Short mmCIF file of C-alpha atoms and ligand atoms in Angstrom, two decimals:
data_model
loop_
_atom_site.label_atom_id
_atom_site.label_comp_id
_atom_site.label_asym_id
_atom_site.label_seq_id
_atom_site.Cartn_x
_atom_site.Cartn_y
_atom_site.Cartn_z
CA MET A 345 9.08 -14.07 -0.86
CA SER A 346 6.08 -14.79 1.30
CA GLY A 347 3.44 -17.45 1.11
CA HIS A 348 5.77 -20.35 0.47
CA GLY A 349 6.98 -20.92 4.01
CA THR A 350 5.21 -22.61 6.85
CA PRO A 351 2.10 -20.71 7.98
CA ILE A 352 2.55 -18.89 11.30
CA PRO A 353 -0.66 -19.01 13.36
CA MET A 354 -0.91 -16.13 15.83
CA THR A 355 -3.27 -15.15 18.63
CA ALA A 356 -3.92 -11.76 20.22
CA GLY A 357 -5.60 -11.58 23.59
CA HIS A 358 -6.91 -8.77 25.71
CA ALA A 359 -4.20 -6.14 25.97
CA GLY A 360 -3.34 -3.88 28.87
CA PRO A 361 -3.38 -0.16 28.04
CA LEU A 362 -1.22 0.53 24.96
CA THR A 363 1.18 3.31 25.85
CA GLY A 364 4.45 4.78 24.64
CA VAL A 365 5.83 5.70 21.24
CA ALA A 366 5.15 3.58 18.15
CA GLU A 367 7.88 4.11 15.53
CA VAL A 368 6.39 2.42 12.49
CA PRO A 369 8.50 1.60 9.40
CA GLY A 370 8.87 3.58 6.17
CA ASP A 371 6.10 4.07 3.64
CA LYS A 372 5.72 1.08 1.34
CA SER A 373 4.47 3.04 -1.68
CA ILE A 374 7.25 5.61 -1.43
CA SER A 375 9.90 2.93 -0.83
CA HIS A 376 9.04 1.05 -4.06
CA ARG A 377 9.09 4.30 -6.03
CA ALA A 378 12.40 5.47 -4.51
CA LEU A 379 14.12 2.25 -5.64
CA ILE A 380 12.56 2.26 -9.12
CA LEU A 381 13.19 5.95 -9.87
CA GLY A 382 16.66 5.66 -8.35
CA ALA A 383 17.33 2.84 -10.83
CA MET A 384 16.12 5.06 -13.70
CA ALA A 385 18.28 8.08 -12.75
CA VAL A 386 21.90 8.56 -13.79
CA GLY A 387 24.13 8.33 -10.71
CA GLU A 388 23.63 7.55 -7.04
CA THR A 389 20.35 7.98 -5.15
CA ARG A 390 20.58 7.67 -1.37
CA ILE A 391 17.55 6.49 0.60
CA THR A 392 17.02 6.55 4.37
CA GLY A 393 13.97 5.15 6.16
CA LEU A 394 13.32 2.61 3.39
CA LEU A 395 10.77 -0.02 4.41
CA GLU A 396 12.72 -3.27 4.70
CA GLY A 397 9.66 -5.48 4.24
CA GLU A 398 9.56 -8.40 1.82
CA ASP A 399 7.60 -6.46 -0.83
CA VAL A 400 10.20 -3.72 -1.07
CA LEU A 401 13.16 -6.11 -0.81
CA ASP A 402 11.72 -7.96 -3.82
CA THR A 403 11.67 -4.66 -5.74
CA ALA A 404 15.30 -3.98 -4.75
CA LYS A 405 16.23 -7.42 -6.08
CA ALA A 406 14.33 -6.71 -9.30
CA MET A 407 16.18 -3.42 -9.82
CA ARG A 408 19.47 -5.32 -9.55
CA ALA A 409 18.19 -7.79 -12.15
CA PHE A 410 17.52 -4.86 -14.53
CA GLY A 411 21.13 -3.65 -14.11
CA ALA A 412 21.05 -1.10 -11.26
CA GLU A 413 23.49 -1.45 -8.37
CA VAL A 414 21.55 -1.52 -5.11
CA THR A 415 23.39 -1.72 -1.78
CA ARG A 416 22.64 -1.21 1.91
CA ASP A 417 24.96 0.26 4.55
CA GLU A 418 25.02 -1.18 8.03
CA ASP A 419 23.21 1.92 9.32
CA GLY A 420 20.25 1.18 7.01
CA THR A 421 21.05 3.74 4.29
CA TRP A 422 20.36 2.37 0.80
CA HIS A 423 22.30 3.37 -2.33
CA VAL A 424 20.94 2.94 -5.85
CA HIS A 425 23.27 3.49 -8.79
CA GLY A 426 20.83 4.04 -11.62
CA VAL A 427 21.25 3.16 -15.28
CA GLY A 428 19.22 6.07 -16.70
CA VAL A 429 15.85 6.24 -18.46
CA GLY A 430 15.85 3.55 -21.17
CA GLY A 431 18.99 1.97 -19.68
CA PHE A 432 17.49 -1.18 -18.17
CA ALA A 433 19.30 -4.43 -19.08
CA GLU A 434 17.37 -7.60 -19.86
CA PRO A 435 17.14 -9.78 -16.72
CA ASP A 436 18.66 -13.29 -16.87
CA GLN A 437 16.02 -14.78 -14.62
CA VAL A 438 12.32 -14.59 -13.87
CA ILE A 439 11.45 -11.52 -11.74
CA ASP A 440 9.67 -12.72 -8.61
CA CYS A 441 7.69 -9.91 -6.99
CA GLY A 442 6.46 -12.07 -4.12
CA ASN A 443 3.20 -10.70 -2.67
CA SER A 444 3.50 -7.22 -4.16
CA GLY A 445 1.00 -5.84 -6.67
CA THR A 446 2.68 -2.44 -6.45
CA GLY A 447 6.10 -3.93 -7.15
CA VAL A 448 5.09 -5.95 -10.19
CA ARG A 449 2.84 -3.32 -11.77
CA LEU A 450 5.27 -0.44 -11.36
CA ILE A 451 8.23 -2.47 -12.61
CA MET A 452 6.26 -3.65 -15.64
CA GLY A 453 5.63 0.02 -16.44
CA ALA A 454 9.26 1.00 -15.89
CA MET A 455 10.56 -1.62 -18.37
CA ALA A 456 7.66 -1.46 -20.86
CA SER A 457 9.16 1.15 -23.17
CA SER A 458 12.64 -0.42 -23.42
CA PRO A 459 13.56 -3.06 -26.03
CA ILE A 460 13.95 -5.87 -23.49
CA THR A 461 11.87 -8.85 -22.42
CA ALA A 462 11.19 -9.92 -18.84
CA THR A 463 9.05 -12.57 -17.21
CA PHE A 464 7.28 -11.81 -13.92
CA THR A 465 5.77 -14.04 -11.27
CA GLY A 466 4.68 -13.88 -7.64
CA ASP A 467 3.19 -15.85 -4.77
CA ALA A 468 -0.19 -17.62 -4.59
CA SER A 469 -1.93 -14.29 -3.87
CA LEU A 470 -0.22 -12.20 -6.58
CA THR A 471 -0.73 -14.81 -9.31
CA LYS A 472 -4.51 -14.49 -8.79
CA ARG A 473 -4.58 -10.72 -9.23
CA PRO A 474 -5.54 -8.87 -12.45
CA MET A 475 -2.64 -7.54 -14.55
CA ALA A 476 -4.61 -6.56 -17.67
CA ARG A 477 -5.41 -3.23 -15.98
CA VAL A 478 -1.70 -2.47 -16.48
CA THR A 479 -0.87 -4.38 -19.66
CA ASP A 480 -3.86 -2.85 -21.57
CA PRO A 481 -2.52 0.72 -21.33
CA LEU A 482 1.07 -0.48 -21.80
CA ALA A 483 0.00 -2.01 -25.14
CA LEU A 484 -0.71 1.54 -26.33
CA PHE A 485 3.03 2.27 -26.06
CA GLY A 486 3.71 -0.79 -28.24
CA THR A 487 4.43 -3.19 -25.37
CA ARG A 488 3.36 -6.84 -25.64
CA ALA A 489 2.26 -9.05 -22.77
CA TYR A 490 1.90 -12.82 -22.72
CA GLY A 491 0.27 -14.04 -19.53
CA ARG A 492 -2.06 -16.72 -18.22
CA SER A 493 -5.81 -16.65 -18.73
CA GLY A 494 -7.50 -13.63 -17.15
CA GLY A 495 -4.32 -11.59 -17.58
CA ARG A 496 -2.62 -13.25 -14.64
CA LEU A 497 1.00 -13.99 -13.72
CA PRO A 498 3.33 -15.55 -14.65
CA MET A 499 3.56 -13.12 -17.53
CA THR A 500 6.20 -12.13 -20.05
CA ILE A 501 6.46 -8.48 -21.05
CA GLN A 502 8.15 -7.56 -24.30
CA GLY A 503 9.07 -3.90 -24.10
CA ALA A 504 8.36 -1.56 -27.00
CA ALA A 505 11.41 -0.97 -29.21
CA ASP A 506 9.86 2.22 -30.63
CA PRO A 507 7.52 3.47 -27.93
CA VAL A 508 4.97 6.15 -28.74
CA PRO A 509 3.55 8.50 -26.09
CA VAL A 510 0.10 7.70 -24.78
CA ASN A 511 -3.05 9.55 -23.73
CA TYR A 512 -4.91 7.34 -21.27
CA THR A 513 -7.85 7.67 -18.89
CA VAL A 514 -7.49 5.20 -16.03
CA PRO A 515 -10.79 3.24 -15.84
CA VAL A 516 -10.45 2.17 -12.18
CA PRO A 517 -9.16 4.25 -9.26
CA SER A 518 -5.62 2.85 -9.13
CA ALA A 519 -2.34 4.57 -8.36
CA GLN A 520 -0.54 1.46 -9.56
CA VAL A 521 -2.07 1.73 -13.05
CA LYS A 522 -1.48 5.49 -13.20
CA SER A 523 2.11 5.00 -12.09
CA ALA A 524 2.81 2.18 -14.54
CA VAL A 525 1.70 4.41 -17.42
CA LEU A 526 3.77 7.36 -16.18
CA LEU A 527 6.88 5.19 -15.72
CA ALA A 528 6.44 3.78 -19.24
CA GLY A 529 5.98 7.35 -20.49
CA LEU A 530 9.45 8.22 -19.24
CA ASN A 531 11.08 6.46 -22.18
CA ALA A 532 8.54 7.52 -24.82
CA PRO A 533 9.29 10.63 -26.88
CA GLY A 534 6.84 13.52 -26.44
CA GLN A 535 4.09 13.91 -23.86
CA THR A 536 2.28 11.10 -22.09
CA VAL A 537 -1.03 12.19 -20.57
CA VAL A 538 -2.85 10.24 -17.85
CA THR A 539 -6.30 11.25 -16.61
CA GLU A 540 -7.79 9.89 -13.40
CA ARG A 541 -11.40 10.59 -12.48
CA GLU A 542 -10.74 10.09 -8.78
CA ALA A 543 -7.55 11.27 -7.11
CA THR A 544 -5.34 8.39 -6.03
CA ARG A 545 -2.04 8.55 -4.15
CA ASP A 546 0.30 10.92 -5.98
CA HIS A 547 3.73 9.79 -4.76
CA THR A 548 4.87 8.97 -8.30
CA GLU A 549 4.05 12.44 -9.56
CA ARG A 550 5.74 14.12 -6.59
CA MET A 551 8.82 11.96 -6.84
CA LEU A 552 9.13 12.35 -10.62
CA ALA A 553 9.14 16.12 -10.13
CA GLY A 554 11.79 15.70 -7.42
CA PHE A 555 13.99 13.70 -9.82
CA GLY A 556 13.72 16.57 -12.31
CA ALA A 557 11.12 15.28 -14.78
CA GLU A 558 8.78 17.77 -16.42
CA ILE A 559 5.38 16.82 -15.01
CA THR A 560 2.22 18.85 -14.40
CA THR A 561 -1.13 18.03 -12.79
CA GLU A 562 -4.27 19.93 -13.68
CA GLU A 563 -7.64 19.57 -11.96
CA THR A 564 -10.35 19.57 -14.65
CA ASN A 565 -14.03 18.58 -14.94
CA GLU A 566 -12.86 15.17 -16.22
CA GLY A 567 -10.60 14.66 -13.19
CA ARG A 568 -6.87 15.06 -12.68
CA VAL A 569 -4.89 15.35 -15.89
CA ILE A 570 -1.21 14.52 -15.51
CA THR A 571 1.18 15.40 -18.31
CA LEU A 572 4.70 14.01 -18.40
CA THR A 573 7.37 14.94 -20.93
CA GLY A 574 9.29 11.84 -21.99
CA ARG A 575 13.02 11.16 -22.16
CA PRO A 576 14.18 13.35 -19.27
CA GLU A 577 17.51 12.78 -17.61
CA LEU A 578 16.54 11.98 -14.04
CA THR A 579 18.85 13.51 -11.44
CA PRO A 580 19.65 11.26 -8.47
CA GLN A 581 18.12 12.28 -5.16
CA VAL A 582 18.60 12.01 -1.42
CA ILE A 583 15.29 10.60 -0.16
CA ALA A 584 14.08 10.36 3.45
CA VAL A 585 11.08 8.03 3.36
CA PRO A 586 8.33 9.14 5.80
CA ARG A 587 6.73 6.52 8.06
CA ASP A 588 3.79 4.67 6.54
CA PRO A 589 0.27 5.91 7.43
CA SER A 590 -1.09 2.51 6.41
CA SER A 591 1.13 0.82 9.02
CA ALA A 592 0.49 3.58 11.59
CA ALA A 593 -3.19 2.70 11.25
CA PHE A 594 -2.70 -0.52 13.25
CA PRO A 595 -1.25 0.90 16.50
CA VAL A 596 -3.49 3.99 16.17
CA CYS A 597 -6.67 1.90 15.85
CA ALA A 598 -5.52 -0.49 18.58
CA ALA A 599 -5.09 2.48 20.95
CA LEU A 600 -8.60 3.74 20.15
CA ILE A 601 -10.23 0.43 21.18
CA VAL A 602 -7.99 -0.82 24.04
CA PRO A 603 -9.06 0.72 27.39
CA GLY A 604 -6.65 3.24 28.93
CA SER A 605 -4.40 3.57 25.87
CA ASP A 606 -2.46 6.72 25.00
CA LEU A 607 0.01 6.43 22.12
CA LEU A 608 2.28 8.70 20.13
CA VAL A 609 2.96 7.62 16.55
CA PRO A 610 5.58 10.08 15.26
CA GLY A 611 6.55 11.18 11.75
CA ILE A 612 3.58 9.83 9.80
CA GLY A 613 3.11 10.80 6.15
CA LEU A 614 -0.20 12.67 5.86
CA ASN A 615 -0.40 13.16 2.12
CA PRO A 616 -4.11 13.96 1.58
CA THR A 617 -4.31 11.12 -0.97
CA ARG A 618 -3.49 8.73 1.92
CA ALA A 619 -5.05 10.22 5.05
CA GLY A 620 -8.73 9.24 4.62
CA LEU A 621 -8.72 6.81 7.55
CA PHE A 622 -7.71 9.49 10.03
CA THR A 623 -10.51 11.80 8.78
CA THR A 624 -12.97 8.92 9.16
CA LEU A 625 -11.83 8.04 12.68
CA ARG A 626 -12.20 11.65 13.80
CA GLU A 627 -15.72 11.75 12.33
CA MET A 628 -16.51 8.66 14.40
CA GLY A 629 -15.43 10.54 17.51
CA ALA A 630 -11.92 9.15 17.93
CA ASP A 631 -9.53 11.05 20.20
CA LEU A 632 -6.89 11.41 17.51
CA THR A 633 -4.83 14.55 17.13
CA TYR A 634 -2.04 15.76 14.84
CA GLU A 635 0.97 17.29 16.58
CA ASN A 636 4.04 19.00 15.16
CA GLU A 637 2.72 19.20 11.57
CA ARG A 638 5.58 19.75 9.10
CA GLU A 639 6.89 18.86 5.63
CA GLU A 640 9.60 16.24 5.03
CA GLY A 641 10.95 15.23 1.64
CA GLY A 642 8.07 16.89 -0.20
CA GLU A 643 5.40 15.09 1.85
CA PRO A 644 3.27 16.50 4.71
CA VAL A 645 4.09 14.78 8.00
CA ALA A 646 2.78 14.93 11.62
CA ASP A 647 3.01 13.07 14.92
CA LEU A 648 -0.26 11.27 15.66
CA ARG A 649 -1.60 11.01 19.20
CA ALA A 650 -4.29 8.38 19.75
CA ARG A 651 -6.14 7.79 23.02
CA TYR A 652 -8.74 5.24 24.05
CA SER A 653 -12.09 6.39 22.63
CA PRO A 654 -14.99 4.40 24.10
CA ASP A 655 -17.72 6.64 22.64
CA MET A 656 -17.10 6.23 18.90
CA LYS A 657 -20.20 6.12 16.65
CA GLY A 658 -20.74 4.32 13.36
CA ILE A 659 -20.84 6.56 10.27
CA THR A 660 -21.20 6.30 6.50
CA VAL A 661 -17.79 6.45 4.81
CA PRO A 662 -18.47 8.07 1.43
CA ALA A 663 -17.35 6.47 -1.83
CA HIS A 664 -15.33 9.55 -2.80
CA ARG A 665 -13.03 8.92 0.17
CA ALA A 666 -12.29 5.30 -0.76
CA ALA A 667 -9.09 5.89 -2.74
CA SER A 668 -7.52 7.87 0.12
CA MET A 669 -7.95 4.98 2.58
CA ILE A 670 -8.22 1.95 0.32
CA ASP A 671 -5.74 -0.13 2.35
CA GLU A 672 -7.30 0.88 5.67
CA TYR A 673 -10.80 -0.61 5.38
CA PRO A 674 -9.81 -3.88 7.10
CA ILE A 675 -8.54 -2.08 10.22
CA LEU A 676 -11.48 0.34 10.08
CA CYS A 677 -13.71 -2.75 10.38
CA ALA A 678 -12.04 -3.59 13.71
CA VAL A 679 -12.75 -0.06 15.00
CA ALA A 680 -16.31 -0.09 13.59
CA ALA A 681 -17.03 -3.31 15.48
CA ASN A 682 -16.18 -1.45 18.71
CA ALA A 683 -18.25 1.65 17.87
CA THR A 684 -21.96 2.17 18.56
CA GLY A 685 -24.22 1.74 15.53
CA ALA A 686 -23.52 0.75 11.95
CA THR A 687 -20.55 1.81 9.84
CA MET A 688 -21.38 1.77 6.14
CA MET A 689 -18.49 1.67 3.67
CA GLU A 690 -19.51 2.65 0.16
CA GLY A 691 -17.73 2.40 -3.19
CA VAL A 692 -15.17 -0.18 -2.08
CA ARG A 693 -15.25 -2.55 -5.08
CA GLU A 694 -11.44 -2.37 -5.42
CA LEU A 695 -11.11 -4.23 -2.10
CA ARG A 696 -12.10 -7.37 -3.97
CA VAL A 697 -8.83 -7.42 -5.98
CA LYS A 698 -6.27 -6.65 -3.29
CA GLU A 699 -3.89 -9.22 -1.74
CA SER A 700 -7.16 -11.02 -0.93
CA ASP A 701 -10.84 -10.25 -1.49
CA ARG A 702 -10.82 -7.98 1.54
CA ILE A 703 -14.61 -7.59 1.75
CA ALA A 704 -15.07 -11.37 1.94
CA ALA A 705 -12.08 -11.93 4.24
CA MET A 706 -13.19 -9.28 6.76
CA ALA A 707 -16.88 -10.23 6.61
CA ASP A 708 -16.11 -13.93 7.24
CA GLY A 709 -13.73 -13.27 10.13
CA LEU A 710 -15.93 -10.63 11.76
CA ARG A 711 -18.97 -12.91 11.64
CA ALA A 712 -16.90 -15.71 13.18
CA CYS A 713 -16.02 -13.27 15.99
CA GLY A 714 -19.71 -12.49 16.58
CA VAL A 715 -19.91 -9.17 14.69
CA PRO A 716 -22.90 -8.80 12.31
CA VAL A 717 -21.79 -7.74 8.80
CA GLU A 718 -23.66 -7.25 5.54
CA ASP A 719 -21.88 -6.89 2.23
CA GLY A 720 -22.45 -6.43 -1.48
CA GLU A 721 -20.29 -6.17 -4.58
CA ASP A 722 -18.98 -2.70 -3.69
CA TRP A 723 -20.05 -2.04 -0.10
CA MET A 724 -19.97 -3.46 3.38
CA GLU A 725 -21.70 -2.56 6.63
CA VAL A 726 -20.40 -3.50 10.07
CA GLN A 727 -22.80 -3.43 13.04
CA GLY A 728 -20.90 -1.94 15.95
CA LEU A 729 -21.26 -3.69 19.30
CA GLY A 730 -19.92 -0.77 21.37
CA ALA A 731 -16.63 -0.49 23.23
CA GLY A 732 -15.41 -3.93 24.27
CA GLY A 733 -18.54 -5.58 22.84
CA VAL A 734 -16.88 -7.97 20.36
CA PRO A 735 -17.13 -11.61 21.55
CA GLY A 736 -14.03 -12.78 19.57
CA GLY A 737 -12.87 -16.34 20.17
CA ALA A 738 -12.46 -17.34 16.50
CA ILE A 739 -9.66 -18.35 14.14
CA CYS A 740 -9.74 -16.03 11.11
CA ALA A 741 -8.31 -16.89 7.69
CA THR A 742 -5.84 -14.33 6.33
CA HIS A 743 -5.59 -15.53 2.69
CA LEU A 744 -1.91 -14.42 2.40
CA ASP A 745 -2.99 -10.85 3.21
CA HIS A 746 -0.88 -8.89 5.70
CA ARG A 747 -3.56 -6.29 6.43
CA ILE A 748 -6.22 -8.92 7.16
CA ALA A 749 -3.82 -10.62 9.59
CA MET A 750 -2.96 -7.41 11.47
CA SER A 751 -6.61 -6.24 11.55
CA PHE A 752 -7.85 -9.41 13.26
CA LEU A 753 -4.97 -9.36 15.75
CA VAL A 754 -5.88 -5.77 16.68
CA LEU A 755 -9.54 -6.84 17.00
CA GLY A 756 -8.40 -9.52 19.45
CA MET A 757 -6.70 -6.91 21.67
CA ALA A 758 -10.12 -5.46 22.58
CA ALA A 759 -12.33 -8.55 22.27
CA GLN A 760 -13.82 -10.59 25.12
CA GLN A 761 -12.04 -13.75 23.94
CA PRO A 762 -8.70 -13.89 22.07
CA VAL A 763 -8.75 -13.75 18.27
CA SER A 764 -6.44 -15.97 16.21
CA VAL A 765 -5.27 -15.85 12.61
CA ASP A 766 -4.37 -18.98 10.66
CA ASP A 767 -1.25 -17.38 9.17
CA GLY A 768 0.51 -14.20 10.27
CA SER A 769 3.55 -14.73 8.03
CA PRO A 770 2.41 -12.16 5.38
CA ILE A 771 2.78 -9.39 7.98
CA ALA A 772 6.49 -9.40 7.04
CA THR A 773 5.63 -8.02 3.58
CA SER A 774 4.81 -4.55 4.93
CA PHE A 775 5.34 -4.37 8.72
CA PRO A 776 8.16 -6.74 9.69
CA ILE A 777 8.42 -5.31 13.24
CA PHE A 778 4.67 -5.48 13.98
CA GLU A 779 4.93 -8.12 16.73
CA PRO A 780 7.80 -6.58 18.78
CA LEU A 781 6.45 -3.06 18.26
CA MET A 782 2.95 -3.96 19.50
CA ALA A 783 4.41 -6.01 22.38
CA ALA A 784 6.54 -3.05 23.51
CA LEU A 785 3.35 -0.94 23.68
CA GLY A 786 1.61 -3.49 25.90
CA ALA A 787 -0.07 -5.93 23.49
CA THR A 788 0.06 -9.70 23.80
CA ILE A 789 0.51 -11.50 20.50
CA ALA A 790 1.53 -15.14 20.70
CA ARG A 791 2.73 -17.41 17.92
CA THR A 792 0.45 -20.37 18.41
CA GLY A 793 1.28 -23.80 16.98
CA ALA A 794 -0.93 -25.16 14.21
C1 S3P B 1680 -0.51 1.41 -4.10
C2 S3P B 1680 -1.74 1.62 -4.65
C3 S3P B 1680 -2.97 0.96 -4.15
C4 S3P B 1680 -2.76 0.30 -2.79
C5 S3P B 1680 -1.47 -0.42 -2.70
C6 S3P B 1680 -0.30 0.51 -2.94
C7 S3P B 1680 0.65 2.12 -4.65
O1 S3P B 1680 -3.32 -0.06 -5.08
O2 S3P B 1680 -3.83 -0.57 -2.50
O3 S3P B 1680 -1.31 -1.01 -1.42
O4 S3P B 1680 1.71 2.16 -4.02
O5 S3P B 1680 0.52 2.66 -5.77
P1 S3P B 1680 -4.22 0.25 -6.40
O6 S3P B 1680 -3.39 0.98 -7.36
O7 S3P B 1680 -4.61 -1.12 -6.89
O8 S3P B 1680 -5.39 1.03 -5.90
#
C-alpha cells in the first residue's frame, strides 16, 4: 500500500532524444476487472500481462480475502480459482485497497449482493474520496453502508441477503460507478439496467460478455443503456491484458516535447472509450501514428509511434471527450505548456475527485514552473509557451497522485531548468517500471534526497 512509506523526492532534467521501444505495463482497469471477474467465475482464469502495480496487487489480495485462490507463476502468469457468482466468503480482516478508487469501488459492487459484511479502507488519498456515488446505487439492491462523514472510508458494507435487480441512471460520468452496479447485478435475480448519459470505459461490459454473462448495450436518446441478466454462471477465461494507454501517455508525450525523439510504444489498447488523448494530440499537430492496428483479447490494439513535434498548437478539448481521456489531463497539461497558444480543457469537473484534485495540483505546479494557468470548477486553460519554453526549476507537490508525479517529471524533461516532485512513490501504484523504462529511452530521473 502506498502513501505510508517515506516520500521519494525525484527530479527530471533536460533529456537527450528519447529513442527506442517503450514496453509499458498492462492496463490497470482491465487488470482489476480480470481478477474480480476471475474470482466470480467457477474454475480457473489465467491472466497474462497483468499490471503488477500496487493498486492491482491490493485487488489480488482482496480477492484472496473473499475466498478466491490467486497465484502467480514465475513467468508472470496469474491464476485465479473463482468461487462463483454469490460465492464470496466473508473476509476475516479489513480490506485495504491502498490508493485505488477502482479497486475499492468495484470490489464493493462485487460483494454488495451477497449476505456478507466487509470493511474497506485505503491510504490518505483514498480515504478522502467520495464513496456515496457507489453506495447510493448499491442501497437499491438492499445493501447497507456505514462509513465516515461525507461517505468516506473506512466503511463497512453489509451485502444484501435478498438482492433485487436495479434500474439506475449514473449521475456522473464514471465507469467505476457503472461497473459497481453491474457487478452487484450479477447476484441479483432478473435484469439490472444501467444507463449512462456519457460513454465511459466499457471494459466491464466487454469482459462480462467474454465470461459468458448475458449483457447488451443499446445507444438511445438518453445515453447508453446496459442490460445485464443476473445469476449467470461465469465461465473462466484466458485473458491477455493489453498495455495501458494511460501509462503509454507518459513516454508518448515525453517524445513529443523532447527534441529529436522518436519512440515506438507497442501493443497499446485503443478502446475508443480510452483513446481521447491520442485524438487530442493529433489535433494539436503531434507526429503520432498508429501502426499494425489489430484486435487482442476483444480490445482494439496498435503500436504507437511518437516523434518530436515542435509545432504543436493549443486547442479546445471538448467536454464530450473528457470521459475518454479523464486520466490523461495531467500529462496533456505538460504537452500544452510546450505548444503555441492556449489549450482549453472543458467539462473536467471529475478531475477534482481523483487521487488528488488534479485541476488544483496541475495548476499549482505549472504556475510554479512559470506556465500561466487559469482554472474554474470544471475547466482549466494552460497558456502554451512554445517548444522548450517552460522555465521549470520548481518542486511540485504530488498529493499521493501517481499521474501528477509522472506528468511533472515529463515536464522537466523538456524544461529549461529541472523539475522536481516532492514524492514520486505513488508512481508504483500504476507504473512500477516508469523510472527504468524512461531511463532506457534516454531520460534522466534522479531520486533526490529530501
Ligand atoms: C476507472 C475509471 C475512471 C478512471 C480510473 C479507472 C476504471 O474513474 O479515472 O483511473 O477502471 O473504471 P471514474 O469511474 O471515477 O471516472
